[in-house]
Coordinates of C-alpha atoms in Angstrom, one line a residue:
G1 CA -0.3 0.3 0.2
I2 CA 1.1 3.4 -0.6
G3 CA 0.3 6.4 1.8
G4 CA -0.8 9.9 0.7
G5 CA -1.7 11.6 4.1
A6 CA -3.5 11.4 7.2
D7 CA -7.0 11.4 4.7
F8 CA -5.7 9.4 1.7
S9 CA -3.9 6.2 1.1
I10 CA -4.5 3.2 -1.4
N11 CA -4.1 -0.4 -0.1
D12 CA -2.9 -3.1 -1.9
S13 CA -3.4 -5.3 0.8
Q14 CA -4.8 -8.0 -0.7
N15 CA -2.6 -7.6 -3.7
H16 CA 0.8 -7.9 -2.0
P17 CA 3.0 -6.2 -4.7
C18 CA 3.8 -2.7 -4.3
G19 CA 6.4 -2.4 -7.3
D20 CA 8.4 0.6 -7.7
V21 CA 8.1 3.9 -4.9
V22 CA 9.4 7.1 -5.4
I23 CA 9.0 9.4 -2.7
T24 CA 9.8 13.1 -3.4
G25 CA 9.0 15.1 -0.3
G26 CA 6.4 15.5 2.1
Q27 CA 5.7 13.8 5.4
V28 CA 5.5 9.8 5.1
T29 CA 5.0 8.5 8.5
A30 CA 5.5 4.5 7.6
I31 CA 7.1 2.7 5.4
G32 CA 6.3 -0.9 6.7
N33 CA 5.0 -1.9 10.2
K34 CA 3.5 -5.5 11.3
A35 CA 2.1 -6.0 8.1
Y36 CA 5.1 -5.3 5.9
G37 CA 3.5 -2.6 3.9
I38 CA 4.0 1.0 3.1
G39 CA 1.6 3.5 4.4
P40 CA 0.9 6.3 6.9
G41 CA 1.0 5.9 10.3
A42 CA 0.4 2.7 11.8
A43 CA -2.2 1.4 8.9
H44 CA -1.8 -2.0 8.0
V45 CA -1.1 -2.4 4.5
G46 CA 0.3 -4.6 2.2
E47 CA 2.1 -7.7 3.3
Y48 CA 5.0 -7.6 0.7
H49 CA 7.3 -5.1 -1.0
N50 CA 8.8 -6.1 -4.2
G51 CA 10.6 -3.7 -6.0
T52 CA 12.5 -0.1 -5.5
L53 CA 12.1 2.8 -3.5
Q54 CA 13.5 6.4 -4.2
L55 CA 13.7 8.8 -1.4
S56 CA 14.1 12.7 -1.8
W57 CA 13.3 15.5 0.2
T58 CA 12.0 19.3 -0.5
N59 CA 12.2 21.1 2.5
P60 CA 13.8 20.6 6.1
D61 CA 10.2 19.2 7.7
D62 CA 10.1 16.1 5.3
F63 CA 10.5 13.0 6.9
V64 CA 10.0 9.5 6.2
F65 CA 9.7 6.6 8.9
I66 CA 10.9 2.7 7.9
S67 CA 9.9 0.4 10.5
T68 CA 11.8 -3.0 11.2
A69 CA 9.1 -4.8 9.2
S70 CA 12.1 -5.9 6.6
A71 CA 13.0 -8.5 9.3
V72 CA 15.4 -10.1 9.2
S73 CA 13.9 -13.5 9.5
Y74 CA 11.7 -12.8 6.0
T75 CA 14.4 -11.8 3.6
E76 CA 11.6 -12.5 0.7
R77 CA 10.1 -9.5 2.6
T78 CA 12.5 -6.6 1.7
L79 CA 12.9 -3.8 -0.8
S80 CA 15.2 -5.1 -3.2
S81 CA 16.7 -1.2 -3.3
I82 CA 16.8 1.9 -1.7
T83 CA 18.3 5.0 -3.5
F84 CA 18.5 8.7 -2.5
T85 CA 17.5 10.8 -5.4
N86 CA 19.0 14.2 -6.6
G87 CA 21.8 14.1 -4.3
K88 CA 20.0 14.2 -1.0
Q89 CA 20.6 12.4 2.1
F90 CA 18.6 11.6 5.4
Y91 CA 20.4 10.9 8.7
L92 CA 19.0 8.7 11.3
E93 CA 17.0 10.4 14.2
H94 CA 18.9 10.2 17.5
A95 CA 21.8 8.8 16.0
A96 CA 25.0 10.0 14.6
A97 CA 24.6 7.9 11.0
I98 CA 23.6 8.9 7.6
A99 CA 21.0 6.7 6.2
T100 CA 21.9 3.8 4.1
E101 CA 20.3 1.0 2.6
S102 CA 21.7 -1.3 5.3
N103 CA 20.8 0.8 8.5
L104 CA 17.6 2.6 7.9
Y105 CA 14.8 0.0 9.5
G106 CA 13.4 1.6 12.8
Y107 CA 14.4 4.9 12.1
K108 CA 12.7 8.1 11.4
L109 CA 14.8 9.6 8.4
L110 CA 15.5 13.3 8.5
P111 CA 17.0 15.7 5.9
Y112 CA 20.7 16.0 6.3
T113 CA 21.8 19.5 5.9
G114 CA 25.5 18.9 6.7
T115 CA 25.3 18.3 10.3
L116 CA 24.9 15.1 12.3
P117 CA 23.3 15.3 15.8
S118 CA 26.4 15.0 18.8
L119 CA 26.4 15.5 22.5
A120 CA 27.8 18.4 23.9
G121 CA 30.8 18.3 26.0
T122 CA 34.6 16.2 25.1
V123 CA 35.4 13.4 26.5
T124 CA 37.2 14.3 29.6
A125 CA 36.5 14.6 33.2
E126 CA 36.5 18.4 33.2
D127 CA 34.5 18.9 30.1
P128 CA 32.4 15.6 29.9
Y129 CA 29.3 14.7 27.4
L130 CA 26.0 16.0 28.4
I131 CA 23.3 14.6 28.7
N132 CA 20.7 17.1 28.8
N133 CA 17.5 15.4 27.8
H134 CA 15.4 12.7 26.4
D135 CA 17.0 12.9 23.1
D136 CA 20.6 13.2 24.2
W137 CA 19.6 9.6 26.0
L138 CA 18.6 8.2 23.0
L139 CA 21.6 9.4 21.3
F140 CA 24.1 8.0 24.3
Y141 CA 21.9 4.8 23.8
W142 CA 22.8 4.6 19.8
Y143 CA 26.3 5.2 20.6
V144 CA 26.7 2.4 22.9
N145 CA 24.2 0.1 21.2
S146 CA 25.8 0.2 17.8
G147 CA 28.9 -0.2 19.0
T148 CA 30.2 3.1 17.6
N149 CA 31.4 4.2 20.7
S150 CA 31.6 2.5 24.2
Y151 CA 33.2 5.8 25.7
S152 CA 36.1 4.0 26.8
G153 CA 38.2 6.5 29.0
Q154 CA 35.4 9.0 28.9
Y155 CA 33.3 10.7 30.6
V156 CA 29.2 11.0 30.3
K157 CA 27.4 13.3 33.0
L158 CA 23.5 13.4 33.6
M159 CA 22.2 16.9 33.6
S160 CA 18.9 16.3 34.7
D161 CA 16.1 13.7 35.6
L162 CA 14.9 11.5 32.8
T163 CA 12.0 9.1 32.2
I164 CA 13.7 6.2 29.7
T165 CA 12.6 3.0 28.2
T166 CA 15.9 1.8 26.7
T167 CA 18.8 -0.2 28.1
I168 CA 22.8 0.7 27.7
G169 CA 25.0 -1.6 26.4
F170 CA 24.5 -4.9 24.1
R171 CA 26.0 -8.0 25.2
D172 CA 28.5 -9.2 24.6
D173 CA 30.6 -6.9 22.1
K174 CA 28.9 -3.6 22.9
P175 CA 29.2 -2.7 26.3
F176 CA 29.4 0.8 28.1
S177 CA 32.8 0.9 29.6
G178 CA 33.1 4.8 30.2
T179 CA 32.5 6.7 33.3
F180 CA 28.8 7.6 33.7
L181 CA 28.4 10.6 36.5
G182 CA 24.7 10.7 37.5
N183 CA 25.4 14.0 38.9
G184 CA 22.6 13.2 42.0
H185 CA 20.0 12.9 39.3
T186 CA 17.2 10.0 39.1
L187 CA 16.4 7.6 35.9
T188 CA 13.0 6.3 36.3
A189 CA 13.6 3.3 34.2
N190 CA 10.5 1.4 32.7
L191 CA 11.9 -1.4 31.3
T192 CA 10.5 -4.9 29.8
G193 CA 12.7 -8.2 29.2
T194 CA 11.0 -11.3 27.8
I195 CA 12.3 -14.8 27.1
Y196 CA 13.0 -14.9 23.1
D197 CA 14.7 -17.9 21.5
L198 CA 16.9 -15.7 18.9
D199 CA 18.4 -13.6 21.4
V200 CA 18.5 -15.2 24.9
N201 CA 21.8 -13.2 25.8
N202 CA 20.2 -9.9 25.7
E203 CA 16.8 -10.6 26.8
Q204 CA 18.9 -11.7 29.8
G205 CA 20.1 -8.7 32.3
T206 CA 17.1 -6.6 31.8
A207 CA 18.9 -3.3 33.7
P208 CA 18.9 0.3 32.9
F209 CA 22.5 -0.4 32.0
H210 CA 21.8 -4.0 30.4
Y211 CA 25.9 -4.6 29.9
I212 CA 29.2 -2.9 31.3
K213 CA 32.8 -3.6 30.9
N214 CA 35.4 -1.7 32.7
A215 CA 32.9 1.3 33.4
T216 CA 32.3 3.5 36.2
I217 CA 28.6 4.9 37.6
K218 CA 28.3 7.3 40.0
D219 CA 26.1 9.3 41.9
L220 CA 23.0 8.0 40.3
T221 CA 19.4 6.8 41.7
I222 CA 17.2 4.7 39.6
T223 CA 13.2 4.3 39.9
G224 CA 10.5 2.8 38.1
D225 CA 9.1 -0.3 37.2
T226 CA 11.0 -3.3 35.2
Y227 CA 9.4 -6.5 34.4
S228 CA 11.4 -9.4 33.4
T229 CA 10.4 -13.0 32.8
S230 CA 14.3 -14.2 32.2
L231 CA 17.4 -14.4 34.4
Y232 CA 19.6 -11.8 35.7
A233 CA 17.1 -8.8 35.8
G234 CA 19.1 -5.8 38.0
G235 CA 18.0 -2.7 39.6
L236 CA 20.9 -0.5 37.8
V237 CA 23.2 -3.2 35.9
G238 CA 22.6 -6.3 34.0
F239 CA 25.8 -7.8 33.3
A240 CA 29.5 -6.5 35.1
D241 CA 32.4 -7.8 32.9
G242 CA 36.0 -6.1 33.3
T243 CA 36.8 -4.2 36.0
N244 CA 34.0 -2.0 37.4
L245 CA 32.9 0.5 40.0
I246 CA 29.4 1.2 41.1
E247 CA 29.6 4.1 43.7
G248 CA 26.9 6.3 45.6
C249 CA 24.2 4.7 43.6
I250 CA 20.6 4.2 44.9
V251 CA 17.8 1.8 43.9
T252 CA 14.1 2.7 44.4
S253 CA 12.8 0.7 41.5
T254 CA 10.2 -2.3 41.7
L255 CA 11.6 -5.3 40.1
H256 CA 8.6 -7.4 38.5
L257 CA 10.0 -11.2 38.4
S258 CA 8.9 -14.0 37.2
N259 CA 12.9 -16.2 37.0
K260 CA 15.3 -16.1 39.5
Y261 CA 19.0 -14.7 40.0
A262 CA 18.2 -11.0 39.8
G263 CA 20.0 -8.5 41.6
G264 CA 18.9 -5.1 43.4
I265 CA 21.8 -3.3 42.1
I266 CA 24.1 -6.0 40.0
A267 CA 22.6 -8.5 38.5
H268 CA 25.1 -10.8 37.1
G269 CA 28.8 -10.1 38.1
M270 CA 30.3 -12.6 35.4
N271 CA 34.1 -12.8 36.0
S272 CA 34.5 -9.2 36.8
T273 CA 36.4 -7.5 39.6
T274 CA 33.3 -5.3 40.8
T275 CA 33.2 -2.8 43.5
L276 CA 30.1 -1.3 45.1
R277 CA 30.7 1.4 47.2
N278 CA 28.2 3.2 49.4
C279 CA 25.0 2.0 47.4
V280 CA 21.6 1.4 48.7
F281 CA 18.9 -0.8 47.3
A282 CA 15.6 0.6 48.6
G283 CA 13.4 -0.9 46.1
T284 CA 10.9 -3.9 45.9
I285 CA 11.0 -7.2 44.4
T286 CA 7.7 -9.4 43.6
S287 CA 7.1 -11.9 41.5
Y288 CA 5.1 -11.3 38.1
H289 CA 3.0 -13.5 36.9
E290 CA 2.9 -13.3 33.1
N291 CA 1.4 -16.2 32.3
Q292 CA 0.7 -20.2 34.2
L293 CA 4.2 -21.2 33.4
Y294 CA 5.5 -19.0 36.1
D295 CA 4.8 -18.5 39.7
G296 CA 6.4 -17.3 42.6
K297 CA 8.1 -20.5 43.3
N298 CA 10.4 -19.5 40.5
V299 CA 11.8 -16.0 42.0
I300 CA 14.4 -17.3 44.0
E301 CA 18.3 -16.9 44.8
I302 CA 17.6 -13.4 44.6
G303 CA 20.8 -11.0 45.8
C304 CA 19.3 -8.2 47.4
I305 CA 22.7 -6.2 46.4
W306 CA 24.6 -8.3 44.0
G307 CA 22.8 -11.0 42.4
W308 CA 24.9 -13.7 40.9
N309 CA 28.6 -14.3 39.7
D310 CA 30.9 -17.2 37.8
D311 CA 33.6 -18.9 39.8
E312 CA 36.4 -16.1 38.7
A313 CA 34.4 -13.2 40.0
T314 CA 35.9 -10.7 42.6
P315 CA 33.1 -8.8 43.8
T316 CA 33.8 -6.1 46.5
L317 CA 31.2 -4.7 48.5
Q318 CA 31.9 -1.7 50.9
N319 CA 29.2 0.3 53.2
C320 CA 26.3 -0.7 51.5
L321 CA 22.9 -1.3 52.6
E322 CA 19.6 -3.4 51.7
K323 CA 16.4 -1.8 53.1
G324 CA 13.8 -3.4 50.4
S325 CA 10.8 -4.9 50.4
F326 CA 9.9 -8.7 48.9
N327 CA 6.7 -9.8 47.9
N328 CA 6.0 -13.5 46.9
I329 CA 9.9 -14.3 46.7
K330 CA 11.0 -18.1 47.6
S331 CA 14.2 -17.4 48.5
M332 CA 16.7 -14.2 48.8
H333 CA 19.9 -13.4 50.2
P334 CA 19.9 -9.7 51.7
I335 CA 23.3 -9.0 50.5
G336 CA 24.1 -11.3 47.6
L337 CA 25.1 -14.5 46.4
Q338 CA 29.1 -14.3 45.7
G339 CA 29.3 -17.8 46.3
D340 CA 32.3 -17.3 48.8
K341 CA 34.2 -14.7 46.1
G342 CA 35.3 -11.4 47.1
T343 CA 34.7 -9.8 50.2
I344 CA 32.2 -7.7 52.0
T345 CA 32.9 -4.4 54.2
N346 CA 30.5 -2.7 56.6
C347 CA 27.5 -4.0 54.6
Y348 CA 23.9 -4.1 56.7
Y349 CA 20.4 -5.0 56.1
V350 CA 17.0 -4.6 57.2
N351 CA 15.6 -8.0 55.9
P352 CA 16.8 -11.5 56.8
Q353 CA 17.4 -14.1 54.8

């Protein structure tokens, strides 16, 4: 189907083939959706696109959105060619990248006029990259999760309280490896993780920072609601690899779980050397009944500060406090399940094991 705006569309969903499409301007709000069509908004039109798509633009307000409908598992449902006419270029919204045939699915495309988006600041502690608003957070997310920048040796500073629905880092090869300065601000993280066969590693470890490696996170508060049916959900970090420092962080989130090995602050320490210092878990961990396969008896072996680690890990917990709430949890440890690894110094809890 081909959309011409809010009040006009041609729906060929019964005929399937779309043929060649040329867009020379205007706001085409969707190309592809769950039905793999070309159309306006969220309309379900067309099931296949066969042929080519040419994109151009006539003014800076033009945009095109191309959904993830070209789906990895359905190669026959992919446009055979996408070209940009008349020398025009688009860039990916919330990403510092020019649109190409290979990277544009799932992004709103905006006309490129010579400047790509970037975070204010430089790499230093004195002049860190600044996250001022939600758009900056999404750009930060793109840099890390696309593998463009792990921020190793660099500093990122949060400048305001934000609400987020995306997680930072992508296991196993796209970690956050920099220093994140929470600056006393709060991230309200509303996250959902579900078991999918295609990518179980990245559905595990649902947390605001899904995967860190050789990272530092300081002076950050996390609140909100995290829902997970998979392993290793975390209040702050899902997977910690390498050598890390988590300092001065507070988690007041509610973790809704239907699986085990979660952690109130860090879920899985892997084989890392990670220090948690002056941190507090004051959130809630509760069982979450998504379906009949899960009930409270599966929510076991929860670590309220530190969830789990592998045999070669060296966790160090210093001056940390657990004062959370727990509902329908079969078993938990108020500090963590380190397996006799590492050290615990001056850590206290309110809820006994």
